[in-house]
XYZ file of C-alpha atoms in Angstrom:
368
model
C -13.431 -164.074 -34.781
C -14.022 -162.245 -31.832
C -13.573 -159.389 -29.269
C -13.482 -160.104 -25.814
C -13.657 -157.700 -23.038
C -13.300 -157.842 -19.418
C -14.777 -155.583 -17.049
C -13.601 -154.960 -13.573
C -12.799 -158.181 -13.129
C -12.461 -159.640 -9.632
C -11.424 -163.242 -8.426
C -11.480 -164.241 -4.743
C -10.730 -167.859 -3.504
C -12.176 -167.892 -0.586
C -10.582 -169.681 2.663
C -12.268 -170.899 5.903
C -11.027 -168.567 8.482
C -9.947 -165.881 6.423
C -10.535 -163.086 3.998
C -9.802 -165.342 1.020
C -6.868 -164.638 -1.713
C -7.674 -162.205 -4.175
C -6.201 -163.833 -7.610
C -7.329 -161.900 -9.836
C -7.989 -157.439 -8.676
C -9.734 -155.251 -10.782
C -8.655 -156.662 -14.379
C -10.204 -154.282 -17.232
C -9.098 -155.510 -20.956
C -10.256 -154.712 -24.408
C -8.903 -156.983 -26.559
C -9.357 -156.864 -30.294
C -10.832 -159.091 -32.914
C -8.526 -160.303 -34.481
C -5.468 -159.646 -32.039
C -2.707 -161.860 -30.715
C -2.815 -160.921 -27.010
C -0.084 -162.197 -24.353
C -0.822 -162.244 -20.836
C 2.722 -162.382 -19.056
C 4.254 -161.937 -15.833
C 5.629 -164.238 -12.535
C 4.223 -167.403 -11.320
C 0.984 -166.281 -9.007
C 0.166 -162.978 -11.127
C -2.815 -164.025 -11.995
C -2.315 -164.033 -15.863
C -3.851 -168.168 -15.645
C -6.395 -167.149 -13.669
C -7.702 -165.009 -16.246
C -7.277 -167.332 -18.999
C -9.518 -169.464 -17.194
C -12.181 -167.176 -16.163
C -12.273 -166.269 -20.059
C -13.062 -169.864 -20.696
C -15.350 -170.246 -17.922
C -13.279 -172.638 -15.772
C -13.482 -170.077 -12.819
C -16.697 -168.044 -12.153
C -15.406 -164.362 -11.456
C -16.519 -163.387 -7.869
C -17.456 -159.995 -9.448
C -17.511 -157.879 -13.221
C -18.058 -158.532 -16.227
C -16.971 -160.957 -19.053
C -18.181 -160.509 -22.836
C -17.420 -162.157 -25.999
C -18.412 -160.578 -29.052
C -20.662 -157.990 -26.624
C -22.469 -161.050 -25.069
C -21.911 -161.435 -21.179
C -20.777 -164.664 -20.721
C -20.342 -164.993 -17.077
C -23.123 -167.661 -16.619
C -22.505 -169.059 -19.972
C -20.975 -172.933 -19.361
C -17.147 -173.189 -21.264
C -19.077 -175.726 -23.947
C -21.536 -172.448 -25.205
C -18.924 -170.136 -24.948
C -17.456 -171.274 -28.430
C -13.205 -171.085 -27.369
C -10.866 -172.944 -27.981
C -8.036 -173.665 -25.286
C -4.567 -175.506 -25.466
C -3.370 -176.499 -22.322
C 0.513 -176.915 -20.980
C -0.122 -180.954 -20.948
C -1.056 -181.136 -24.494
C -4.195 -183.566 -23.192
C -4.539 -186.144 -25.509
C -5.638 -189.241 -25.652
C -2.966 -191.863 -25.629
C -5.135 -194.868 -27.643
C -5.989 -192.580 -30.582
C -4.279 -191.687 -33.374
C -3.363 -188.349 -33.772
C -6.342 -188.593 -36.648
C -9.177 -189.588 -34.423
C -7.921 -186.809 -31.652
C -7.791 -184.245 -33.842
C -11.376 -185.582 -34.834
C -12.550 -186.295 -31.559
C -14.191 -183.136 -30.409
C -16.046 -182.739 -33.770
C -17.567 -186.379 -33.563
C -18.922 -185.428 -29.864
C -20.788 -182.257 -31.660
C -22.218 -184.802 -34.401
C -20.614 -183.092 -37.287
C -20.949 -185.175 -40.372
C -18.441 -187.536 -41.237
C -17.330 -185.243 -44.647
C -16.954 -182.342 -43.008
C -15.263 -184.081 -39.952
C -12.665 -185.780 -42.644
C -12.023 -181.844 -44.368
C -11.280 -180.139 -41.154
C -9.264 -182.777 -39.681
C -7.153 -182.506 -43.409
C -6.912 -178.767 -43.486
C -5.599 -178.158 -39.721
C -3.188 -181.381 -40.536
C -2.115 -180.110 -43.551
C -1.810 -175.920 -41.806
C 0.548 -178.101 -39.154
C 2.286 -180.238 -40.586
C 0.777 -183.562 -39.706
C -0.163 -185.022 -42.232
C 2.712 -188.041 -42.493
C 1.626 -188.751 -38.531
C -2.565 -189.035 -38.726
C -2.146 -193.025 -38.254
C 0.291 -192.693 -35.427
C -0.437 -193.038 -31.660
C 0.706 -189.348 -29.147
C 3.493 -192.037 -27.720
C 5.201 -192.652 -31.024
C 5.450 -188.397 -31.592
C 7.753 -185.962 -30.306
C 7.105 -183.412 -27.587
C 6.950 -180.727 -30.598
C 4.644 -183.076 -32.917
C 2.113 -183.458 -29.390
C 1.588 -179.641 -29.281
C 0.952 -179.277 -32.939
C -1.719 -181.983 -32.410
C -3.360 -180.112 -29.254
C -2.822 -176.889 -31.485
C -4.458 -178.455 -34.139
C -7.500 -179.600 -31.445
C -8.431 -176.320 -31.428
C -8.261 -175.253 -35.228
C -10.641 -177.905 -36.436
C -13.063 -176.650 -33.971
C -13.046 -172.874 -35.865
C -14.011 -170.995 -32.327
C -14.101 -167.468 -31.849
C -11.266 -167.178 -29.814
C -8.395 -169.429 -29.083
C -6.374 -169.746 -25.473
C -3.168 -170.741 -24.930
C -2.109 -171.583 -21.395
C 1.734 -172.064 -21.108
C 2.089 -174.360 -24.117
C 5.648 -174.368 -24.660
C 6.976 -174.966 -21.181
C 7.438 -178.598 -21.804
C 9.450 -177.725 -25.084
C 13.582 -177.698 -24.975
C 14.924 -174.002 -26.484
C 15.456 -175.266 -29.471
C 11.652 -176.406 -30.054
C 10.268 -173.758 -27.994
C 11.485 -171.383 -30.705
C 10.527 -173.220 -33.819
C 7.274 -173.585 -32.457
C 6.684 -170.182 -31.210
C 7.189 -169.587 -34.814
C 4.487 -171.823 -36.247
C 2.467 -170.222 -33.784
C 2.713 -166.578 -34.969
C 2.829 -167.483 -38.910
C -0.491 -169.374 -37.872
C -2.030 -166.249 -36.303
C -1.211 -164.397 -38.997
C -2.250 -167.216 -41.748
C -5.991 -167.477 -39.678
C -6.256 -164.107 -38.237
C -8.048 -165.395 -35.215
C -8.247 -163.645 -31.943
C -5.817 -165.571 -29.641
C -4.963 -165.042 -25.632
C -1.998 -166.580 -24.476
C -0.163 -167.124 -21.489
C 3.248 -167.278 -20.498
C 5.715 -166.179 -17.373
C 8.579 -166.326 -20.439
C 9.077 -162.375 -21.233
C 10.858 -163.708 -24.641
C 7.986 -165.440 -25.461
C 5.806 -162.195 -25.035
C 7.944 -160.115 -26.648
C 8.810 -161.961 -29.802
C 4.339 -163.256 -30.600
C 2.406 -160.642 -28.921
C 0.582 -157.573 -30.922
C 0.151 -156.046 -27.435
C 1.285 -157.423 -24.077
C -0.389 -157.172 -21.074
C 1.924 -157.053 -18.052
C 0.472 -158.916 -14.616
C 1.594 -158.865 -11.076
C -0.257 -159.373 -8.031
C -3.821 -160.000 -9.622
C -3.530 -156.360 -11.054
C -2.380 -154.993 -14.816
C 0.611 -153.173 -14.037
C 0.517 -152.105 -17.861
C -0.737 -152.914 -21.873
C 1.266 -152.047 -24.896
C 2.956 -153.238 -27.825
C 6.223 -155.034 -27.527
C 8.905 -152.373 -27.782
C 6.640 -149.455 -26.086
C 7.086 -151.712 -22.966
C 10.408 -152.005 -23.511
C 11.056 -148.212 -24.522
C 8.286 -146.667 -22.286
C 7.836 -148.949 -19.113
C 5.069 -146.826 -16.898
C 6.719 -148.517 -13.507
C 9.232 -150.087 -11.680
C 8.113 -153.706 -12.452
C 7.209 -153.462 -15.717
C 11.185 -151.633 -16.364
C 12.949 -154.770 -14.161
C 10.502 -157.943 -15.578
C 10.687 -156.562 -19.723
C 13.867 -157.264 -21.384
C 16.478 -159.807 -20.572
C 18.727 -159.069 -19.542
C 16.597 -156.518 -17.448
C 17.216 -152.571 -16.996
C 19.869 -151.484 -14.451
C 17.700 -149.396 -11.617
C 19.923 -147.365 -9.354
C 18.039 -145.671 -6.094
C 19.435 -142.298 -5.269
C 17.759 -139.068 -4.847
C 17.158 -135.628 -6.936
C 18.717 -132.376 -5.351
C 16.659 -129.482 -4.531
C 16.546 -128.114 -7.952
C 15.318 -131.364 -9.493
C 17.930 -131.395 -11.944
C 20.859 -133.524 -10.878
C 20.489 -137.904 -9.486
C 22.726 -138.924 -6.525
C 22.830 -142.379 -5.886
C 22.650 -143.237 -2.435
C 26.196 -144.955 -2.147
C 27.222 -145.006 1.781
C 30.699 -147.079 1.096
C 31.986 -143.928 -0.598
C 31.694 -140.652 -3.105
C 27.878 -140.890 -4.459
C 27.500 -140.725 -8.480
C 26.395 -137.330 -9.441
C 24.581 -137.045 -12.845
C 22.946 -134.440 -14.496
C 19.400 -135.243 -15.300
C 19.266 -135.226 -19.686
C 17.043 -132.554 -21.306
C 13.976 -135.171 -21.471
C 13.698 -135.805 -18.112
C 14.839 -132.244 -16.133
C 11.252 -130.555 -16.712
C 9.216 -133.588 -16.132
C 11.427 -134.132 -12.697
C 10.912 -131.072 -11.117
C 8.094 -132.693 -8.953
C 10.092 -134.820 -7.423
C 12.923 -132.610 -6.376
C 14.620 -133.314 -2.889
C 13.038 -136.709 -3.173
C 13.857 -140.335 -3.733
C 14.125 -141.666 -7.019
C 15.226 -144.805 -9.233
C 17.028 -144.315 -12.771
C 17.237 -147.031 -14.920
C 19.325 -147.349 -17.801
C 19.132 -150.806 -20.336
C 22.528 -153.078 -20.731
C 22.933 -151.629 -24.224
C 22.667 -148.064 -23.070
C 25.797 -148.203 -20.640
C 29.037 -147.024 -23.264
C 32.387 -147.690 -22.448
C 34.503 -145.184 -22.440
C 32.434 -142.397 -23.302
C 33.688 -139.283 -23.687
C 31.244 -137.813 -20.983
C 30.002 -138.654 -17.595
C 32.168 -141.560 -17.187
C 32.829 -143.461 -13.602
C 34.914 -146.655 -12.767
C 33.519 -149.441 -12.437
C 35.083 -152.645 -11.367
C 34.393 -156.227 -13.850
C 32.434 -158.715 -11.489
C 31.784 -161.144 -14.482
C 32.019 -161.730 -18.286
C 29.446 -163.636 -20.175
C 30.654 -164.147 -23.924
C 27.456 -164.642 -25.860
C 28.529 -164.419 -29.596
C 26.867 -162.177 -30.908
C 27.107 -159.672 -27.670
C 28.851 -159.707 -23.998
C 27.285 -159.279 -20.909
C 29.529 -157.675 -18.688
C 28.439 -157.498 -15.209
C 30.382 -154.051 -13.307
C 29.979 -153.433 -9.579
C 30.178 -149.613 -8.969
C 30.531 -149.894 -5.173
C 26.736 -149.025 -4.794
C 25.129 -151.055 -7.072
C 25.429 -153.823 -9.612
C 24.846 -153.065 -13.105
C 24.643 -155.630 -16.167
C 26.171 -153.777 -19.871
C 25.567 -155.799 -23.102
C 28.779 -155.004 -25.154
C 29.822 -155.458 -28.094
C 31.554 -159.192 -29.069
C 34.833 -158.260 -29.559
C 34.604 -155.932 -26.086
C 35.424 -158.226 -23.322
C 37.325 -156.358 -20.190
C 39.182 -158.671 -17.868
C 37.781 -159.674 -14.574
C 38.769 -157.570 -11.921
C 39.611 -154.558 -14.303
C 38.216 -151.331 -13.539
C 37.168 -149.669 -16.800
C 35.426 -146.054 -17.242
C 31.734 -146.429 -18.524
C 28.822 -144.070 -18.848
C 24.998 -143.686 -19.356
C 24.072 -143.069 -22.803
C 21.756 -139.654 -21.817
C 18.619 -139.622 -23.927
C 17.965 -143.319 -22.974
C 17.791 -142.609 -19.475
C 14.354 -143.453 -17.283
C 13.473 -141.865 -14.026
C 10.943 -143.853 -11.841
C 9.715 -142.298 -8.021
C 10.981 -144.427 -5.362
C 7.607 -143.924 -3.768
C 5.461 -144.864 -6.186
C 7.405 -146.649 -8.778
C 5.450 -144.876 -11.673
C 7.894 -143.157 -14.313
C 8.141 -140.101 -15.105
C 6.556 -139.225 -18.719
């Protein structure tokens, strides 16, 4: 396997009468031999972009791009010895799944022995092996991304990259396969990049994740550090579903109190918890955003309670979403099943303290 690095990494397209669009701005990432890294975040981050210039699809405009401490920048995809599944699945629709799994290794004049052994093992790793003899039209959308999965494992590359591969799935298969695809990471222990926009994807395969948006990293960390420990504004509203409540207010003058800014009536006052007050004190008389996650909203606390009105109830069987309006804001609180207020009801909820996260409104970096 293999480590691949990026340095400084810059991608302009350029236009004719312009300054060009800057995909991809100042990407540095280490990531491990070995590692299952996700790159994640909204359509036009970037994230596919770098996938690419990794395989060598896109020349970077400037920094550097190594692989196993080799600069590969002006090495063609072919030398670069990766292995990529697209979205599409790409496969040739007059072979069997046998001779496309076989395809790439007949190009590279492997013998016809070894050819037949890879071809088995990846089948058999898979799944595949009672479909060799049939035809990509005669499989299900499932059974066409284990082939293009299975592409890539017969080749044995250094590192293998994953571009969106499930978006084609339903739920149902997107799950089962995003299964197969983390028991066969951990069955091959191969260094693997992949790229999605689905958050639940990230979250549930990566061993770190590395949050995108605008061409830039807004941070990298395992799964639940980015959910427990976002370092920003985006990174606390795109991680988690459904995402943190952010409320803008400001601090008073002592640093140790929020009020939200609420001009339809009385503002929430809250004092700040013992984790946050010292850390605050910087941003005292200034504007702020607390967020709080759907699970960390109690009702009926026995402290620091408010009304809030019920906009909506979602009933999700094992949890409800219950969507409150405050007046000022609109918050989402994941409840338990059996909690399920009434429409219209104004009930008395709270913020769970020591699960509270302060974020400057200027900013939008957290406090730590």
């Amino acid at each position: 396997m293999a480590r691949v690095v990026l340095e400084n990494i810059v991608k302009v397209y350029s236009e004719r009468n312009g300054p060009g669009v800057r995909a991809v701005n100042d990407v540095s990432l280490v990531i491990a031999d070995g590692e299952f890294m996700v790159l994640v975040g909204p359509s036009g981050c970037g994230k596919s972009t770098t996938l690419r210039l990794i395989a060598g699809l896109e020349s970077a405009t400037s920094g550097a791009i190594r692989i196993d401490d080799r600069l590969v920048n002006e090495v063609p995809p072919k030398d670069r010895d990766l292995a990529m599944v697209f979205q599409n699945y790409a496969l040739y629709p007059h072979m069997t799944v046998f001779e496309n799994l076989a395809f790439g290794l007949r190009q590279r004049q492997l013998p016809s022995t070894e050819i037949e052994a890879r071809v088995r093992e990846a089948s058999a790793m898979l799944g595949l092996e009672p479909y060799l003899q049939r035809r990509p039209a005669a499989l299900s959308g499932g059974q066409r991304q284990r082939v293009a999965v299975g592409r890539a494992i017969v080749r044995h590359p250094k590192v293998f990259l994953f571009d969106e591969p499930l978006s084609n799935l339903d739920a149902k298969m997107r799950a089962a396969t995003r299964a197969e695809l983390s028991r066969l990471h951990a069955r091959l222990g191969a260094t693997m990049v992949y790229v999605t926009h689905d958050q639940m994807e990230a979250m549930t395969m990566g061993d770190r994740i590395c949050v995108m948006h605008d061409g830039r990293i807004m941070q990298v960390a395992p799964p639940l550090e980015l959910y427990d420990r976002p370092a920003n504004l985006f990174v606390a509203g795109f991680i988690g579903s459904p995402p943190m409540n952010l409320l803008r207010g400001t601090l008073t003058a002592d640093g140790h109190e929020f009020q939200e800014d609420n001009p339809k009536g009385p503002p929430l006052r809250l004092s700040l918890p013992a984790h946050l007050a010292p850390r605050a004190a910087r941003l005292a008389g200034q504007p702020v955003v607390l967020g709080v996650r759907p699970e960390h909203i109690a009702a009926d606390p026995s402290s620091a309670a408010f009304g809030a009105r019920v906009d909506v109830v979602e009933p999700m069987g094992a949890e409800t979403f219950v969507h409150l309006d405050t007046g000022a804001h609109a918050l989402i609180a994941r409840f338990a099943p059996d909690q399920r207020p009434a429409r219209g009801e104004t009930i008395r909820v709270g913020f769970v303290p020591e699960k509270l996260h302060l974020f400057s409104a200027a900013s939008g970096e957290a406090v730590r």
